[in-house]
Coordinates of C-alpha atoms and ligand atoms in Angstrom, one line a residue:
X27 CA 129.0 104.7 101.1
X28 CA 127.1 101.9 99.1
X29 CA 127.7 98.4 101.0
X30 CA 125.5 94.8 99.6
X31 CA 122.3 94.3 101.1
X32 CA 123.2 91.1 102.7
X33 CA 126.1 93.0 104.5
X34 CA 123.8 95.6 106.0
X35 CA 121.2 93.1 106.9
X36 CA 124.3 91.0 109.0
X37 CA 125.4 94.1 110.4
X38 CA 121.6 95.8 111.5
X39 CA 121.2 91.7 112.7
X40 CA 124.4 91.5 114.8
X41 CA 123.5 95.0 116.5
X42 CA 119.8 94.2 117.5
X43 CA 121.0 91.1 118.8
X44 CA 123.4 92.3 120.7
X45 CA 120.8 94.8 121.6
X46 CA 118.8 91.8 123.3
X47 CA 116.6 90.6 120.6
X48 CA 116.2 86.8 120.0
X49 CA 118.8 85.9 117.0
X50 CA 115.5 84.9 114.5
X51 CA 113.4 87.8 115.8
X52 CA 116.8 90.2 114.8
X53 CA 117.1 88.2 112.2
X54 CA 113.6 89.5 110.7
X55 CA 113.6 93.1 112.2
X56 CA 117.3 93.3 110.2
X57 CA 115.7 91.7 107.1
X58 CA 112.4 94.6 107.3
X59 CA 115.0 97.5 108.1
X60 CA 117.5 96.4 105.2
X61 CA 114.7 95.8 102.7
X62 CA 113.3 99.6 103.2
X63 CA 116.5 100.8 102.6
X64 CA 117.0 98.7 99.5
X65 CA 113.8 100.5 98.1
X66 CA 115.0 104.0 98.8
X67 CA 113.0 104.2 101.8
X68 CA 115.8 105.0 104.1
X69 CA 113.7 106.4 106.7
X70 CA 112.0 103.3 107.8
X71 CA 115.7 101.5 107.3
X72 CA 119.0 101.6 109.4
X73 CA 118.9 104.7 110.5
X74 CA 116.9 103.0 113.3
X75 CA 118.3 100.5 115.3
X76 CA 119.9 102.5 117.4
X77 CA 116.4 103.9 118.5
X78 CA 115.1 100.3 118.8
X79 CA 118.5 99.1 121.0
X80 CA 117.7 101.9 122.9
X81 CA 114.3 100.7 123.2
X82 CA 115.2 96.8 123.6
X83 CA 118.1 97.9 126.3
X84 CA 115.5 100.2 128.6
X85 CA 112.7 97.2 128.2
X86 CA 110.3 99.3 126.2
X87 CA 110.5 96.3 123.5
X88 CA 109.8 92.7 124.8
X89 CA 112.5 90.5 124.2
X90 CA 110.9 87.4 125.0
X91 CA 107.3 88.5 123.8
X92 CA 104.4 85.3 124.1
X93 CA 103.1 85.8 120.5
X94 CA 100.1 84.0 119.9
X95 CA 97.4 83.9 117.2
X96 CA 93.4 84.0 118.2
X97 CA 91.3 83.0 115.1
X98 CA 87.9 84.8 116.1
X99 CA 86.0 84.2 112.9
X100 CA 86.4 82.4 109.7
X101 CA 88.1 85.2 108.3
X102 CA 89.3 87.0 111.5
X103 CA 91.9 86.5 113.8
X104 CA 93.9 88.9 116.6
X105 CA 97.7 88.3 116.5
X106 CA 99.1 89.3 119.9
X107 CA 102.0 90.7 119.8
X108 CA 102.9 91.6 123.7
X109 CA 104.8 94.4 123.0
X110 CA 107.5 92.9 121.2
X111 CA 109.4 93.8 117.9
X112 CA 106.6 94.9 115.5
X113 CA 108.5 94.2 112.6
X114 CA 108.4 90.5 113.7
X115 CA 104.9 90.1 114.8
X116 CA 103.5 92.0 111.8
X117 CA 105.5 89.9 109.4
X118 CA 104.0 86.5 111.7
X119 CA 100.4 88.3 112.0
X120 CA 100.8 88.3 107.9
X121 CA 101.3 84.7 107.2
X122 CA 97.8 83.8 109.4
X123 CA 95.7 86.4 107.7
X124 CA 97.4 85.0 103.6
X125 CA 96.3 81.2 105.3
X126 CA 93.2 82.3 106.2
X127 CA 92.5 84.2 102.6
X128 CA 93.7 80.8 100.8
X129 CA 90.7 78.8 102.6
X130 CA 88.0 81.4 102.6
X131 CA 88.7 84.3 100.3
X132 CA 89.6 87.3 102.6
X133 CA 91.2 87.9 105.8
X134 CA 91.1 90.3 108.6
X135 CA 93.9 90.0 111.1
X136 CA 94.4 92.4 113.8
X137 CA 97.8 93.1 115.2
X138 CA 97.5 94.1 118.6
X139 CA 100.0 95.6 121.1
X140 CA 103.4 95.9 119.5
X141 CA 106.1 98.2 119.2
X142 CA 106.9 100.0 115.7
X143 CA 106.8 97.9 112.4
X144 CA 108.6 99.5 109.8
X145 CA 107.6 100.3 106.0
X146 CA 104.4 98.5 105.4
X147 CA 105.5 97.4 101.9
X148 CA 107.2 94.5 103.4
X149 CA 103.9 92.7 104.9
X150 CA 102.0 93.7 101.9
X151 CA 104.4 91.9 99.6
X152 CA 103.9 89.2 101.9
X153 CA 101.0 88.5 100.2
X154 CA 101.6 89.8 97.1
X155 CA 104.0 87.1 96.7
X156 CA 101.2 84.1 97.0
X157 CA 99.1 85.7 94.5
X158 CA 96.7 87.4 96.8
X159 CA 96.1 91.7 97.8
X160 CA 98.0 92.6 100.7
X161 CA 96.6 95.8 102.3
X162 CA 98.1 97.2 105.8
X163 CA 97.3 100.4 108.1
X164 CA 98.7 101.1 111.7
X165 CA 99.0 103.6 114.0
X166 CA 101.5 105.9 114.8
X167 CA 102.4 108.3 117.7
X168 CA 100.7 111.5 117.3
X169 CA 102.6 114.0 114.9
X170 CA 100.3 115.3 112.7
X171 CA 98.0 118.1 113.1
X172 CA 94.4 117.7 111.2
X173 CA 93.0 119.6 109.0
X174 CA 92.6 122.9 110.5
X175 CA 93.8 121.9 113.8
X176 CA 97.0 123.3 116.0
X177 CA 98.2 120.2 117.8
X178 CA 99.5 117.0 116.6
X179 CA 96.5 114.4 116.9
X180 CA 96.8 111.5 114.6
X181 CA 100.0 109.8 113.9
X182 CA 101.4 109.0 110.3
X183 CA 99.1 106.1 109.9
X184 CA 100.6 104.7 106.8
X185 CA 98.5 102.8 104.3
X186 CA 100.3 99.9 102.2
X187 CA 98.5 98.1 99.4
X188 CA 100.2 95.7 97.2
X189 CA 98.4 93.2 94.3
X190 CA 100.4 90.6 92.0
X191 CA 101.0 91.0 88.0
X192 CA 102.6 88.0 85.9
X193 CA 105.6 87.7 86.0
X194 CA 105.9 87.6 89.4
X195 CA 106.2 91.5 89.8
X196 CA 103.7 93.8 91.6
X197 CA 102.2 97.0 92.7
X198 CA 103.5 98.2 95.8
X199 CA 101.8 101.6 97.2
X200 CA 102.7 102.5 100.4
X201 CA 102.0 105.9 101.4
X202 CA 102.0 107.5 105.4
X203 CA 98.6 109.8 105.4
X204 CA 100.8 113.0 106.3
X205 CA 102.4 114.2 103.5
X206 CA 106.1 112.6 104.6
X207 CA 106.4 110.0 107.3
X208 CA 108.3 111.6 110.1
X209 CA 111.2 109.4 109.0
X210 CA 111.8 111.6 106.1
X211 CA 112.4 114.2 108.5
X212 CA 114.7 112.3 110.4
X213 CA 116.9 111.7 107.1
X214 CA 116.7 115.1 106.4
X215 CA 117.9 115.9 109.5
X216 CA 120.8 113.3 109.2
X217 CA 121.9 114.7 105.4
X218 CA 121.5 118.2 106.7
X219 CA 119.0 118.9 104.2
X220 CA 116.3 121.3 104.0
X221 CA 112.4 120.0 103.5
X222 CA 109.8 121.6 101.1
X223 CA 107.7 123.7 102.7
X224 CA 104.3 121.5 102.3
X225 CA 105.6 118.5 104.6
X226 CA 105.3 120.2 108.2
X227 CA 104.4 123.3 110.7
X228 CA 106.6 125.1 112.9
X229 CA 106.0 125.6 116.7
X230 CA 103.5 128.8 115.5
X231 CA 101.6 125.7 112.8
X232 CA 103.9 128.2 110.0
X233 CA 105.3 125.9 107.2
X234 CA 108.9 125.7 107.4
X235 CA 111.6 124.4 105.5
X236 CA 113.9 123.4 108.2
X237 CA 114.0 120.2 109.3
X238 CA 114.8 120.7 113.1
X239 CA 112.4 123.4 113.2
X240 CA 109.7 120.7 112.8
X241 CA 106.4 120.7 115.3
X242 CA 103.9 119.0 113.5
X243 CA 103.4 117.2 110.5
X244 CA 100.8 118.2 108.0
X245 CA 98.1 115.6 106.3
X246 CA 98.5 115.4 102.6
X247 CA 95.2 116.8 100.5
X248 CA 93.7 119.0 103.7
X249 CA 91.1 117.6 105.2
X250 CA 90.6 114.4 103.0
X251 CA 94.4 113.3 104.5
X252 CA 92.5 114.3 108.1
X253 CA 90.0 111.4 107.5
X254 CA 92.3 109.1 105.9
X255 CA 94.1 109.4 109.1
X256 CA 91.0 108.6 110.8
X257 CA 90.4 106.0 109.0
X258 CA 93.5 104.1 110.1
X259 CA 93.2 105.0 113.7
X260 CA 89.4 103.5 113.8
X261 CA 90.3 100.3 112.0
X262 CA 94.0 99.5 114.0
X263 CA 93.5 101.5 117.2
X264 CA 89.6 101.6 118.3
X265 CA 89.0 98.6 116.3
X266 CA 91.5 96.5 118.1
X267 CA 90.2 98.5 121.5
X268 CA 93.7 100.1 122.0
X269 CA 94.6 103.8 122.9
X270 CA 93.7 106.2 119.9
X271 CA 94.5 109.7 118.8
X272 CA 97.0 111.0 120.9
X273 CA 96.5 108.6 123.4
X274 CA 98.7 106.7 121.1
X275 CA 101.9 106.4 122.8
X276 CA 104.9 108.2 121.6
X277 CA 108.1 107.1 120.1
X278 CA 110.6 108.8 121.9
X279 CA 108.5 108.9 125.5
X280 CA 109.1 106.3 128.5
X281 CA 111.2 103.6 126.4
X282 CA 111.1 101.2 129.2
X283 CA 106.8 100.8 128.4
X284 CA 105.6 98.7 125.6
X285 CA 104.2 100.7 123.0
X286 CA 100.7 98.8 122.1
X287 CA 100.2 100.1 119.2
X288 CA 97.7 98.1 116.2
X289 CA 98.2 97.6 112.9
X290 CA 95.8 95.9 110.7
X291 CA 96.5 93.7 108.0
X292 CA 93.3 92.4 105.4
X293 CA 93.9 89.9 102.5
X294 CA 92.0 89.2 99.7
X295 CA 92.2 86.2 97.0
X296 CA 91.5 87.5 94.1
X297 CA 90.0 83.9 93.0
X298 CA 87.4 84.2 95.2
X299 CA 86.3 87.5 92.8
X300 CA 87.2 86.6 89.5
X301 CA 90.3 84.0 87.8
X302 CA 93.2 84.7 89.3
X303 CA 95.5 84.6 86.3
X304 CA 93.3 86.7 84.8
X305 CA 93.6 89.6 87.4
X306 CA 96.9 89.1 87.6
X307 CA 97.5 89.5 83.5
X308 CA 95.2 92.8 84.1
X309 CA 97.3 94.1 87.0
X310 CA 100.7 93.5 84.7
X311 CA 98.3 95.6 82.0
X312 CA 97.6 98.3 84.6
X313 CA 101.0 98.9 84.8
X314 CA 102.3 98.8 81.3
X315 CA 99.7 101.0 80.1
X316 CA 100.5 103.5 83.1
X317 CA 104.1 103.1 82.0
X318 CA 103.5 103.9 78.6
X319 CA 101.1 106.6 78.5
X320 CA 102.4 110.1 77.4
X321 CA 103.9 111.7 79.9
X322 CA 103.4 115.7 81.1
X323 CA 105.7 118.2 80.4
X324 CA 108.4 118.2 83.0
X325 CA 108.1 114.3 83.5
X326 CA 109.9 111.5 81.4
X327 CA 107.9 109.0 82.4
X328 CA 104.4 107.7 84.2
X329 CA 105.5 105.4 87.2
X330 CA 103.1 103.1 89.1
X331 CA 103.5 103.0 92.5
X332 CA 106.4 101.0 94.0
X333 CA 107.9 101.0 90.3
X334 CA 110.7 103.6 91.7
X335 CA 111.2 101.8 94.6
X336 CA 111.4 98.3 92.6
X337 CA 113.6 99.6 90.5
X338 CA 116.1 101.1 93.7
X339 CA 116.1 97.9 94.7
X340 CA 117.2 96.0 92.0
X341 CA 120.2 98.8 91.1
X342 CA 120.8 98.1 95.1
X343 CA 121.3 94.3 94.2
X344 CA 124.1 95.2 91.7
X345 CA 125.6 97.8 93.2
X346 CA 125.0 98.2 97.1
X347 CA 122.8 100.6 99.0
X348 CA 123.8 103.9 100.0
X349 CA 124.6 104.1 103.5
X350 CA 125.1 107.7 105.5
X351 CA 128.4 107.6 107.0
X352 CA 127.3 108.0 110.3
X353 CA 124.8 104.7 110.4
X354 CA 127.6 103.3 109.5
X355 CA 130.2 103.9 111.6
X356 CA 127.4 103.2 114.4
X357 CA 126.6 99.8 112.8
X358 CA 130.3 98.7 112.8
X359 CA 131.2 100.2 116.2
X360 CA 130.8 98.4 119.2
X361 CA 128.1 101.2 120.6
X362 CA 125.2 99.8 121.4
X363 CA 123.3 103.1 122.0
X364 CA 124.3 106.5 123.4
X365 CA 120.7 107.5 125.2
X366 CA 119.5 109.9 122.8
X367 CA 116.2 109.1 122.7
X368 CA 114.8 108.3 125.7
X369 CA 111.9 110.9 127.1
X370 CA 112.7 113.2 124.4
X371 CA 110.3 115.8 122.7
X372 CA 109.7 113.9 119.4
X373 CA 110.2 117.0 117.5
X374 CA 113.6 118.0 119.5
X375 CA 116.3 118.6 117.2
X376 CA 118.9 117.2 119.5
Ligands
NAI7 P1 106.6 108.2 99.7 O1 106.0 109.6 99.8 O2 108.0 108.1 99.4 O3 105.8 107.3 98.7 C1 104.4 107.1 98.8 C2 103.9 106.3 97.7 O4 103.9 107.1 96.5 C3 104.7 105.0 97.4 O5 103.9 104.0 97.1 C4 105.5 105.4 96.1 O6 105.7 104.3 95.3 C5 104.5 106.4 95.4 N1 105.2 107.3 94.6 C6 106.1 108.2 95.0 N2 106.6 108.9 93.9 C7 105.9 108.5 92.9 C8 105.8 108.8 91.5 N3 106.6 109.8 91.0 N4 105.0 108.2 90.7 C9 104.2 107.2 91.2 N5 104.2 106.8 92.5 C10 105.0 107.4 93.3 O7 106.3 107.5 101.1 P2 106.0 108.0 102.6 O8 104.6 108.5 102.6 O9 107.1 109.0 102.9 O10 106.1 106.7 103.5 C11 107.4 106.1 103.6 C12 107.3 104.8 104.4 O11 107.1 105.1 105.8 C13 106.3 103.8 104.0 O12 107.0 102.5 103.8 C14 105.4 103.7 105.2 O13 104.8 102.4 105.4 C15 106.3 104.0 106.3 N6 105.6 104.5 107.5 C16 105.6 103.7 108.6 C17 105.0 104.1 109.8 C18 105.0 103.2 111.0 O14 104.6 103.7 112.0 N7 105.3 101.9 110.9 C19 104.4 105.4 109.9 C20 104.5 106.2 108.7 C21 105.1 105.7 107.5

C-alpha cells in the first residue's frame, strides 16, 4: 500500500505519542522514521515504532530526558542525551556541532547515552543542508561477528557521510559496516523473503539464506569491515567512555534500561579548506561525471551514493511510500504494542 509521506509521518507521530513521547520529541522521531522510509530504507523506518513503544511503555526510553549540551573545546562538545529518543538527541547534538563548524571550521560533538537513532543520513544531511560535510558513526548492539571470529562482537556501527553540490543537492553515503544493517533482515523477515547468502551466519557461523535462520551478521570486505567496525566503536563508544564491544547493550534485552549508547557526529566547513562554492561546483562535478561514465556490462548506469535513495524519495513525494500491510494496519490500530520484544534473543525469529 503506498500512503503520502506526511500521512505516515502523522500516523508513526500519533503512535509514539501515544506511546509516551513528548508531542515535539514524536514529532522528530516520526519525521527520522518516515524520512528513511521515503528513501527506500525501510529498515530504519516504520517498521519500528512498535519496538520503540515497547521500549517508551517499559521505561527503557526516557520520556522526559534532561538534554543538555557541554562545549568542552572550541570545536568539541558532549551532547547528553540521558537515555532518551536518539533520534531526537542526535538530530539536537547536530545543530551544536553545524554552529560550532560555522565559527571555527570543524566540529566534534559527541552524543552520549541515548537509545537507537535511526538511518544516519538524516543528521548528515543536517549539515549538508548549510553547506558544510556532515559525517556520523554510532554504535550498535553486538550482531556481527569479526573477521574470523564465531560470536557476535561489534554492532552494525553505521557510517554516514554527506557533502553539498549546487543546486542544493548532495552526496548522501550511509553504509552499516556489516554487509546489511540487521534492519534489512527484519524486512526480509516481514516480506517473507529470502537474503543472499553473503549478509549473515547461521547458529554453526554457515551462510544462510534464510532470514530467521540468522545468528550473526557478517562485516562487509573480511577483515577491513572488522576494523571499520572498530573504528566506530573506538570513536562513539570508548571515546565517549561508554560500554564497547559486546558490552554494548542489546536491542531486544531489559527494555525498561536506558540503552547508552554513542554516536558521533564531526562537521567540517569546507571554507575553512578551500571556497566553498567552489567545492560545492566540484562535488556537483563529482557526481555528474560518476553519472555519466560508461557503465559495466550488466549495469545501466553509475550511481553516486544516495543518488538511488534521492531519487526513491522524490518518486515517494509524487506517488506515496510503500507501506507493508501489516505496519499498517498496526499504525492505524489502536495497539500500542503486543510485548514482542522485550528480553528476546535478538536473532529469535518469533
Ligand atoms: P545500503 O547497503 O542500502 O546502502 C549503503 C550505501 O551504499 C548507501 O549510501 C547507498 O547510497 C550506497 N549504494 C547502494 N547501492 C548503490 C549503488 N548501486 N551504487 C552506488 N551506491 C550505492 O545500506 P545499509 O548498509 O543496509 O544501511 C541502511 C541504513 O541503516 C543506514 O541508513 C544506516 O545509517 C542505518 N543503520 C543504523 C544503525 C543504528 O544503530 N542507528 C545501525 C546500522 C545501520
Amino acid at each position: 500500500m503506498k500512503i503520502p509521506k506526511e500521512t505516515l509521518k502523522n500516523l508513526i507521530k500519533t503512535k509514539l505519542h501515544k506511546a509516551g513521547l513528548k508531542e515535539g520529541h514524536a514529532d522528530i522521531v516520526a519525521d527520522v522514521l518516515a524520512f528513511a522510509d521515503a528513501r527506500g530504507i525501510h529498515s530504519h523506518g516504520a517498521i519500528r515504532v512498535e519496538y520503540y513503544s515497547e521500549r517508551i511503555a517499559k521505561g527503557g526510553i526516557n520520556t522526559n530526558p534532561n538534554f543538555t549540551f557541554e562545549k568542552t573545546g572550541p570545536s568539541a562538545g558532549v551532547y547528553h542525551g540521558d537515555n532518551g529518543p536518539g533520534h531526537v538527541a542526535a538530530k539536537l547534538a547536530m545543530d551544536e556541532a553545524i554552529a560550532i563548524a560555522k565559527e571555527t571550521g570543524v566540529a566534534f560533538v559527541g552524543v552520549k547515552r541515548i537509545s537507537h537513532s535511526g538511518a544516519l543520513s538524516y543528521f548528515v544531511q543536517q549539515a549538508a543542508k548549510e553547506g558544510l560535510i556532515g559525517i556520523s558513526v554510532c554504535q550498535a548492539d553486538p550482531m556481527a561477528v569479526p573477521f574470523g571470529g564465531s560470536e557476535p562482537y561489534y554492532g552494525t556501527n553505521p557510517i554516514a557521510f554527506a557533502a553539498p553540490s549546487k543546486d542544493n543537492e548532495m552526496i548522501t553515503f550511509d553504509m552499516a559496516t556489516t554487509v546489511k544493517a540487521w534492519g534489512k533482515i527484519l524486512d526480509a523477515r516481514s516480506k517473507n523473503e529470502s537474503i543472499p547468502d553473503n549478509w549473515a551466519v547461521d547458529q554453526q557461523g554457515e551462510p544462510t539464506t534464510d532470514p530467521f535462520q540468522v545468528n550473526g551478521l557478517l562485516p562487509i570486505a573480511g577483515a577491513k569491515g572488522f576494523g571499520l567496525a572498530m573504528m566506530v566503536d573506538i570513536l562513539s563508544g570508548i571515546l565517549l567512555g561508554l560500554p564497547f564491544g559486546n558490552r554494548v547493550s542489546t536491542l531486544y534485552g531489559d527494555l525498561s534500561q536506558g540503552r547508552n549508547l554513542g554516536q558521533l557526529h564531526i562537521v567540517i566547513h569546507p571554507g575553512f579548506f578551500t571556497n566553498s562554492e567552489i567545492f560545492k561546483q566540484n562535488i556537483s562535478q563529482t557526481m555528474a561525471d560518476l553519472s555519466g561514465m560508461k557503465p559495466a556490462p550488466g549495469f545501466d548506469h553509475v550511481t553516486y551514493p544516495g543518488q538511488g535513495s534521492a531519487s526513491r524519495e522524490k518518486e515517494s513525494e509524487q506517488n506515496g511510500i510503500e507501506i507493508v500491510d501489516e505496519i499498517y494496519n498496526y499504525l492505524t490500530s489502536n495497539v500500542i504494542h503486543s510485548d514482542n520484544y522485550g528480553n528476546k534473543d535478538p536473532f529469535a525469529s518469533k
